[in-house]
Structures are given as C-alpha cells and as structure tokens.
CSV table of C-alpha atoms (C1' of nucleotides) in Angstrom, one decimal:
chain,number,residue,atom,x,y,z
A,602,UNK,CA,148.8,62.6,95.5
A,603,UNK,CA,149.2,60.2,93.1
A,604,UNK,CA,148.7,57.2,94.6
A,605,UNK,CA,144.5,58.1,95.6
A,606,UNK,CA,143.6,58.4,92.1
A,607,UNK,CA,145.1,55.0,91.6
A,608,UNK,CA,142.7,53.8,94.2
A,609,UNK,CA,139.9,55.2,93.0
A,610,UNK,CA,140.8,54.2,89.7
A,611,UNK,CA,140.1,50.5,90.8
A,612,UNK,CA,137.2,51.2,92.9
A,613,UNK,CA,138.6,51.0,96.4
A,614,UNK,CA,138.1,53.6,99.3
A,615,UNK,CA,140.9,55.8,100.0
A,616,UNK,CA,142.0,55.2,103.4
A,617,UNK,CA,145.0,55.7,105.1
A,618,UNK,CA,146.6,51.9,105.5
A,619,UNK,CA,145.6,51.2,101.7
A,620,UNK,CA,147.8,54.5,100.2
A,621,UNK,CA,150.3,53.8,103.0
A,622,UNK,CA,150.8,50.4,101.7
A,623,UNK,CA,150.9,51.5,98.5
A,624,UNK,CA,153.6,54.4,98.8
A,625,UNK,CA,155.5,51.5,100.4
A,626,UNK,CA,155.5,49.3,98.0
A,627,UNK,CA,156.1,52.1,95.0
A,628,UNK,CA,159.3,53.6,97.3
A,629,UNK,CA,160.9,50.4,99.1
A,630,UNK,CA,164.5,49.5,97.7
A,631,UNK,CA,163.4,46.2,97.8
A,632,UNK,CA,160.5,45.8,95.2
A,633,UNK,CA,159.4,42.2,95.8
A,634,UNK,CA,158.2,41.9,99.3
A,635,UNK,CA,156.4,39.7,101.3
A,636,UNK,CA,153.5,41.1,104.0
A,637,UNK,CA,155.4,40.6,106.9
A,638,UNK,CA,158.4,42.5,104.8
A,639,UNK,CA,155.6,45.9,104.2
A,640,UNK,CA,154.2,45.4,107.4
A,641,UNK,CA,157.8,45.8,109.1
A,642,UNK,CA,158.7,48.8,107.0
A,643,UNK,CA,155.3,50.3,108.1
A,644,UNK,CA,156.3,49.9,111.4
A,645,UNK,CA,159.7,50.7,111.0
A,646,UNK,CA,158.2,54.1,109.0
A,647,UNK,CA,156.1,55.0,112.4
A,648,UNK,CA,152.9,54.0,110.6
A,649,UNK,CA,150.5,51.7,112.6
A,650,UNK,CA,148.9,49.2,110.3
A,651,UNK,CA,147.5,45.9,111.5
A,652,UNK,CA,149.0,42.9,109.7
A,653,UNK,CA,146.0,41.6,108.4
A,654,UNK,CA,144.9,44.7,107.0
A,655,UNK,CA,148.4,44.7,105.2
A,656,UNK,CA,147.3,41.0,104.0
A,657,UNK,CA,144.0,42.1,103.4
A,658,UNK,CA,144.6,45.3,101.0
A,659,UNK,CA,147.5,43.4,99.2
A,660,UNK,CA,145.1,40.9,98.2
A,661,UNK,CA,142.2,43.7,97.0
A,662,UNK,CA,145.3,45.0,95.1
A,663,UNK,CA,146.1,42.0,93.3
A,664,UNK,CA,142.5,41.4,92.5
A,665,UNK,CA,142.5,45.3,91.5
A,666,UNK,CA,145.7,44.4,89.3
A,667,UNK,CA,147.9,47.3,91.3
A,668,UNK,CA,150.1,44.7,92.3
A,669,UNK,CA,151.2,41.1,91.7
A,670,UNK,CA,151.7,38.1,93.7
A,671,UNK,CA,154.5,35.8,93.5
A,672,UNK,CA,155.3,32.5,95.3
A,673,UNK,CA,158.9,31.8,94.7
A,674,UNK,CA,160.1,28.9,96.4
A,675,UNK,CA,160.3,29.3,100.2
A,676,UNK,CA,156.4,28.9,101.3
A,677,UNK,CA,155.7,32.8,102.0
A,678,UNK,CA,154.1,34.7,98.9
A,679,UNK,CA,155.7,38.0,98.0
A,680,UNK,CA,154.4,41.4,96.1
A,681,UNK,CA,155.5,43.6,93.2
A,682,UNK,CA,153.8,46.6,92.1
A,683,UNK,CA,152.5,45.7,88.7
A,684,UNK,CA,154.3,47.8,85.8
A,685,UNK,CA,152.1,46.9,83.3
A,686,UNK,CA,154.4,45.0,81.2
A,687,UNK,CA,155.1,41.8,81.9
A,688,UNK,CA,158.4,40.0,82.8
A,689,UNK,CA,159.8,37.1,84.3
A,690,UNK,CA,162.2,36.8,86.8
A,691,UNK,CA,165.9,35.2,87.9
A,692,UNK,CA,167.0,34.5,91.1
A,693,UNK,CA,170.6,34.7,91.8
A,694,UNK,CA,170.7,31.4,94.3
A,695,UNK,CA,174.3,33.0,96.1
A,696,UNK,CA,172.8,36.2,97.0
A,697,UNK,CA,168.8,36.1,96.8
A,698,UNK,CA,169.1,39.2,94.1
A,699,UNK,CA,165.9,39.2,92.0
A,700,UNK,CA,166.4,39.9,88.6
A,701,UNK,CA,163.5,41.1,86.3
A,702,UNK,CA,163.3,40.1,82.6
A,703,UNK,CA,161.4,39.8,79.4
A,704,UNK,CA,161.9,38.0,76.6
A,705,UNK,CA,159.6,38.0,74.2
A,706,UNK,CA,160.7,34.7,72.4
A,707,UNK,CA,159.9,32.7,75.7
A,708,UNK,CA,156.7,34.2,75.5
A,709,UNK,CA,155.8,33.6,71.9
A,710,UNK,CA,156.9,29.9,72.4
A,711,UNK,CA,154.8,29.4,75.5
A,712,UNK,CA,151.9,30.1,73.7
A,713,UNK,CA,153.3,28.0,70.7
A,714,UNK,CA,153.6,25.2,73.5
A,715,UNK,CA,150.1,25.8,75.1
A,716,UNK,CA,148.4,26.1,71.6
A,717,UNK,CA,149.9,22.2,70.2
A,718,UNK,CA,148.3,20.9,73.3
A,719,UNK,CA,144.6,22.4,72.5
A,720,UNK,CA,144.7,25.2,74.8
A,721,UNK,CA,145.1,28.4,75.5
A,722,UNK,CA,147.9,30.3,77.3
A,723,UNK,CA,145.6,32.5,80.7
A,724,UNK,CA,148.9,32.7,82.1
A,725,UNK,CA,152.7,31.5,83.1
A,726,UNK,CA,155.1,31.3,85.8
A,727,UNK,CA,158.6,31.4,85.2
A,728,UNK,CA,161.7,31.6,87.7
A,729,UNK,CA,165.5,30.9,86.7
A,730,UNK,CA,167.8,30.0,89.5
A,731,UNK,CA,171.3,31.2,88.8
A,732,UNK,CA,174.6,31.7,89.5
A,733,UNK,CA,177.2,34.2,89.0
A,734,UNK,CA,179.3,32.6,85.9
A,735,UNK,CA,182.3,30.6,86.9
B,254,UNK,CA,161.5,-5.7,95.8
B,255,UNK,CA,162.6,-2.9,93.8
B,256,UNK,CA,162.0,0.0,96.2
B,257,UNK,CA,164.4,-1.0,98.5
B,258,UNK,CA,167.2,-0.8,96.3
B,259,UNK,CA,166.1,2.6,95.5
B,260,UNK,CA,166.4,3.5,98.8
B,261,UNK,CA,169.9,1.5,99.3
B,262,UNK,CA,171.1,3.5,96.6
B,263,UNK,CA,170.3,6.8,98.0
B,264,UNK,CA,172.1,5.5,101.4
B,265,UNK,CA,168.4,5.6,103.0
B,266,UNK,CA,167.6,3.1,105.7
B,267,UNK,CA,165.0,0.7,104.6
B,268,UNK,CA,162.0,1.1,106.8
B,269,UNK,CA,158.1,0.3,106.3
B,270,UNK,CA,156.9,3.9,105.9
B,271,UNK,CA,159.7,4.5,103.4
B,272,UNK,CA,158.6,1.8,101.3
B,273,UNK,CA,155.5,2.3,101.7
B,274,UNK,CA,155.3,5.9,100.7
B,275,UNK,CA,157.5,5.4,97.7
B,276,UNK,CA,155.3,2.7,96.6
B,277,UNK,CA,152.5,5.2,96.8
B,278,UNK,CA,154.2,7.7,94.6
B,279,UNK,CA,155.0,5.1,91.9
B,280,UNK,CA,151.3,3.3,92.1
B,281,UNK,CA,149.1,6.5,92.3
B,282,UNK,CA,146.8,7.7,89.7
B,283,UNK,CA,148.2,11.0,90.3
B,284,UNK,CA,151.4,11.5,89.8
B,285,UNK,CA,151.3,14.9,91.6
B,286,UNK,CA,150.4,14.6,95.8
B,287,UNK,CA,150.9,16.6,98.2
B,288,UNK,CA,152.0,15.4,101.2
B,289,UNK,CA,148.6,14.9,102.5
B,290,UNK,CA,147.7,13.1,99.5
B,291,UNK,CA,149.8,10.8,100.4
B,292,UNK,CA,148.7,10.7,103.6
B,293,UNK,CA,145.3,9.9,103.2
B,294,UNK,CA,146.1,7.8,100.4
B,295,UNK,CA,148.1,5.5,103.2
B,296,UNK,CA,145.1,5.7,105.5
B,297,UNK,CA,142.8,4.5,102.7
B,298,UNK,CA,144.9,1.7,102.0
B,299,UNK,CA,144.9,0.4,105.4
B,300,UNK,CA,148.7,1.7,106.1
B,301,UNK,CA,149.3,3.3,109.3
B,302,UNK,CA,152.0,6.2,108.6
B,303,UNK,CA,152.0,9.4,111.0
B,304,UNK,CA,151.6,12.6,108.7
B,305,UNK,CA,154.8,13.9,110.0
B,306,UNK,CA,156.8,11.3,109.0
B,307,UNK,CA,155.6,11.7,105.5
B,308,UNK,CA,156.6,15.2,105.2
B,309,UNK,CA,160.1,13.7,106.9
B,310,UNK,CA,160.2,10.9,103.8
B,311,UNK,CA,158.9,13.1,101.8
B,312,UNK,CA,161.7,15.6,102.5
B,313,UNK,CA,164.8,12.9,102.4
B,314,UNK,CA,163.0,11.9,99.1
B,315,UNK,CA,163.6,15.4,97.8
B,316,UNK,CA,167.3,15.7,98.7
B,317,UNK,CA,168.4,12.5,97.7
B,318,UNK,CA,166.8,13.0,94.3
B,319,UNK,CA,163.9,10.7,94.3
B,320,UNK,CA,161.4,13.4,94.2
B,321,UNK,CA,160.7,16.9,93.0
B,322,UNK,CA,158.9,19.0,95.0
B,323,UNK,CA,156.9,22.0,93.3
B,324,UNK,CA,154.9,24.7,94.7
B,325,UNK,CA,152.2,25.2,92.0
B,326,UNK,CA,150.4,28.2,92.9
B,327,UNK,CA,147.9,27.6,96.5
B,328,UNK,CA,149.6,27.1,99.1
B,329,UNK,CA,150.6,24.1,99.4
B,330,UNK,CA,153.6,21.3,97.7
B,331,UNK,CA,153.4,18.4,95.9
B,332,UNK,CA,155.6,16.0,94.8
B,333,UNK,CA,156.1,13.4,92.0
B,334,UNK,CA,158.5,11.1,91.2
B,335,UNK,CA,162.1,11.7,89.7
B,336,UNK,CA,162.0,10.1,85.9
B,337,UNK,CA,165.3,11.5,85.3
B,338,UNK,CA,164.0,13.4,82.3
B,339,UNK,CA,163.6,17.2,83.2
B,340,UNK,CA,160.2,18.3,82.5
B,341,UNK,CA,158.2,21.1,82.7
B,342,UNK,CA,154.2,22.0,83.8
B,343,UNK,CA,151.2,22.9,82.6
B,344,UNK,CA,147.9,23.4,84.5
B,345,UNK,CA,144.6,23.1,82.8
B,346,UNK,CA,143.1,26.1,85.2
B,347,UNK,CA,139.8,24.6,84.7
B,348,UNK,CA,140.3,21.2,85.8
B,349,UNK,CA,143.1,21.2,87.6
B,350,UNK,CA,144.5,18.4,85.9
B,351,UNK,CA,148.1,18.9,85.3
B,352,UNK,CA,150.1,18.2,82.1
B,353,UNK,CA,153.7,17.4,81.7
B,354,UNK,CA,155.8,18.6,78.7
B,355,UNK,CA,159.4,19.4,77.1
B,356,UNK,CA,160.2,21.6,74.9
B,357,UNK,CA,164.1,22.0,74.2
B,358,UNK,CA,164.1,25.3,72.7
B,359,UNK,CA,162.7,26.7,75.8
B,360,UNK,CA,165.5,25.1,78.1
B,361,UNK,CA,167.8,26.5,75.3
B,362,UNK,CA,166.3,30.1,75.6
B,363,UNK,CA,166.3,30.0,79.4
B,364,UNK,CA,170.4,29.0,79.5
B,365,UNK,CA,171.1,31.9,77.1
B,366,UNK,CA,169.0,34.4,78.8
B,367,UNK,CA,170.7,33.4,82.1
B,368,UNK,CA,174.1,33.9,80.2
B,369,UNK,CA,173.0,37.0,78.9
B,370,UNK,CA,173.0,38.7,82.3
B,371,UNK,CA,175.9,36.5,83.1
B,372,UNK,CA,174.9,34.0,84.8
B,373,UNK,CA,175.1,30.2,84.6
B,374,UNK,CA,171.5,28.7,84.5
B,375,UNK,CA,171.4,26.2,88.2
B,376,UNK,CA,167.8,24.9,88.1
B,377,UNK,CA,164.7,26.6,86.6
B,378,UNK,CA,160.5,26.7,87.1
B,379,UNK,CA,158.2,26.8,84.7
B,380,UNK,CA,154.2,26.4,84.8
B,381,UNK,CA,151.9,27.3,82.3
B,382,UNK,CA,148.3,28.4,83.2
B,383,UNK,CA,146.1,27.0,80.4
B,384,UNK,CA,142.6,26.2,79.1
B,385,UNK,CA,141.1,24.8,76.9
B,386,UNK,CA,140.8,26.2,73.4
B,387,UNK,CA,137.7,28.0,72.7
C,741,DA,C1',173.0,-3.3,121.1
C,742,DT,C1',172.9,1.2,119.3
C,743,DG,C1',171.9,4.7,116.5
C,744,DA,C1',168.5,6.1,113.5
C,745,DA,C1',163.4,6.4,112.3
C,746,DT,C1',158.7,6.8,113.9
C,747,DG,C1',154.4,8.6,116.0
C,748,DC,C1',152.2,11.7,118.6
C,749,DA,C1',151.3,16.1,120.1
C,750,DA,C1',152.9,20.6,120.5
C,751,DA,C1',154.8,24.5,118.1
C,752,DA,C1',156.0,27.3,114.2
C,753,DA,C1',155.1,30.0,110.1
C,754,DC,C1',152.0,32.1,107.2
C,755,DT,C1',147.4,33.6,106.2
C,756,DT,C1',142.4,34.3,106.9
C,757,DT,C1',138.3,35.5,109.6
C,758,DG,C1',134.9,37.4,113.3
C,759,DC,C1',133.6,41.1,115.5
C,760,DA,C1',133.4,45.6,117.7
C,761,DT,C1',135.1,50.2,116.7
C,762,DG,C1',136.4,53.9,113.7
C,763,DA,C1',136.8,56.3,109.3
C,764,DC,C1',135.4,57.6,104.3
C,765,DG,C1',132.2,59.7,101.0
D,142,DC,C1',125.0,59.0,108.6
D,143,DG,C1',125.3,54.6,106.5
D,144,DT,C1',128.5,51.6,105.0
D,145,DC,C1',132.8,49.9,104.4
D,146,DA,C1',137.6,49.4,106.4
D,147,DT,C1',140.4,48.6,110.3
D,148,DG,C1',142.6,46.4,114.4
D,149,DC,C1',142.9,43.0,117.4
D,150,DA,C1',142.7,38.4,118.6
D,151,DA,C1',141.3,34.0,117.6
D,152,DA,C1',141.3,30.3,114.3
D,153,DG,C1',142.9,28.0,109.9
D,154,DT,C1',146.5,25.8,107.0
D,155,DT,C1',150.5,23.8,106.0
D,156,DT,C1',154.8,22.2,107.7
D,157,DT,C1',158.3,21.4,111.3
D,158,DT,C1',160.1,19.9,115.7
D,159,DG,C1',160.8,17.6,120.6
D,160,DC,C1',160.8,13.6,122.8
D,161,DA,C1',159.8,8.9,124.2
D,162,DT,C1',159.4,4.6,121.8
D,163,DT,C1',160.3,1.3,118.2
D,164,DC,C1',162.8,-0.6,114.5
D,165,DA,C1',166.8,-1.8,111.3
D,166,DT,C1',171.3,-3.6,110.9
DNA sequence: ATGAATGCAAAAACTTTGCATGACG
DNA sequence: CGTCATGCAAAGTTTTTGCATTCAT
C-alpha cells in the first residue's frame, strides 16, 4: 500500500480515515475538491469518516505538503494532491472546468516583479477565468 | 458632493449609509477593508451603519463596478476602490502590508496562455507572496 | 405615497475545537 | 499500554436573509 509509506514519510500515524482520505483524493475524477466534496465521496464510498476529521487530516496534509489548498473564488477552500511540480490554474467561467498549467515565463517574471520591489518571491497565486473562444 | 454622483451614475439610490461607506473607502488609510473594516471604521467615526448593510453596499458596490472584491488568502474579503486601472497584488507575508503593481508583460503572457488552450482570457487573479530581501 | 433601503436578529455556510472514546505503534 | 487520532456535538467566523420600519424621490 502505497499510500502508508507516504504517511509515514511525513510523520503522521497510519490510520484508517487519514489513507482513506488520501486514496480519495489520489482516485476521485475530480482532483480539486473541497472537504465537504471528500467527505461526500467517503460517504458515498461506505466509509464512515467524521467531517472534521476530514478537515482536520486535510489540513496535517497541507502542512505535511501531500496536498495543497486553494481558495478560488467562491468562499469554500478546495484540495489537490500536490504533484510536486508546480502549476497554475484556469477556470473555464461557462463550465467550472479546472485547467492546470505551467508556464515557466510567468514564473521567471514573477520573481523579476517581486525582486525590483526589494523582495523575495515565498510564493504566488494565480487563477485565469476564461472562456471558450468565440 | 462628489459621491453622490458616483452613485447616480451607477443607477444606485442615494442613501446615508451609501455615502457614507463609499466615503470610507476613498478616505481610509487602507485602501484594502474588509467588510468589517469598514464596519468598525463607521462605528469609530461616530456613524451608525448595521454590518449587514455593509456587506449589502458593499455587494451593490461590487457589481456596479465601484469596488473589487478579493479573497486574499484567510478567510475572509476585502474590498478597495475601482481606479479604473487593472492592477495586480502583492503581500509582504511578514507585515501584511499589501502592494499594488502592473506589469504588462504578465497580462500579455496570461491572454496568450489562455489562447493557447483556446480560450479567451475574461478576468484574471494574481497575488504574490513576498518578503523582504535577505 | 410607494417602492426601495435599512437595522436587527436569526440563519446559513464553512471551519475549528473540546472532550470522551477508540485505535496505532 | 500510553499516546495520539477520531467522532460527535458545540462553538466560531464570515456572510446572507427575513421582516418590520424608515427613507428617498
């Protein structure tokens, strides 16, 4: 099983509700999801996890870096397992489609942008909202 | 007054609170509150405006194009004033202070990408995470 | 006068926390 | 076995809503 040597890896327990969670969130179609959307499919998947846990253990994996939160406009926060590399992501405003991508340009000039001010780039948050071209 | 031709413009009715809160926005320090900010910031100045009526203004504010409203990372929004010009965020992570700043090569960037995967670029979000140099 | 705006309080949505019980190493 | 994790329910935050009253035109 995979997902317990990613667990100990970071230095949590193995329990159950932590490597359901995360088989959840490495097999859902959907890969950005908020903790009501996990806890549902937990339930839905026959598997009895208290919501807060499902709060609790998402936010032990973002501090663990296994995952990474996201709060796209709409006033709920939503989770992606982290892939290592980084990207940025589109939203298609018609359908709610999130669209992953990198490019590394952006990235270079945010640092560029970060750096004429006197600082130092810890980190970014980019969203495009788009639309299928007319 | 110049406020309530703002609000004429925007076909908004001209009442105290309206006024009021718009005044706030354009005579604050900070030119980023959140909508209890603002609140207190009418309490402290002797103005008696429920809370729920400024997320209401607030709200008509946003749609009519008077405000933006951004959802910086923690939990809650905050608004500032439309200046017309687009600009974009950064957030000195140590402080707390935010800094505004364009750069046109990055909205060029973001409507290529956009086209790139087809799409036509409708609004976009961008906040750097910074500190100071070291 | 009349329809819209306000204030209050209640509710809603999302997230966190306290505490007794149960599970991991 | 001791400690940490869980579940439940209660509480916290932020924002929205219902309704009677007040205000703008």
């Amino acid at each position: 099983m995979v997902e317990n040597n990613e667990l100990r890896k970071v230095g949590l327990k193995v329990t159950l509700p932590r490597v359901k969670i995360l088989q959840m969130l490495d097999s859902a179609e959907q890969r950005h999801m908020s903790a009501e959307d996990v806890y549902k499919a937990l339930m839905d998947a026959g598997e009895d996890v208290g919501l807060a846990t499902v709060y609790r253990v998402l936010t032990q994996f973002e501090a663990a870096g296994l995952v990474e939160r996201h709060n796209f406009d709409g006033g709920h926060a939503v989770f992606e397992l982290s892939d290592g590399a980084h990207h940025d992501h589109m939203i298609n405003v018609d359908s709610g489609e999130v669209i992953e991508f990198i490019d590394p340009q952006i990235e270079k000039l945010q640092r560029e942008i970060a750096a004429q001010h006197g600082y130092d780039l810890v980190d970014h948050n980019l969203v495009l909202y788009v639309r299928p071209k007319s």
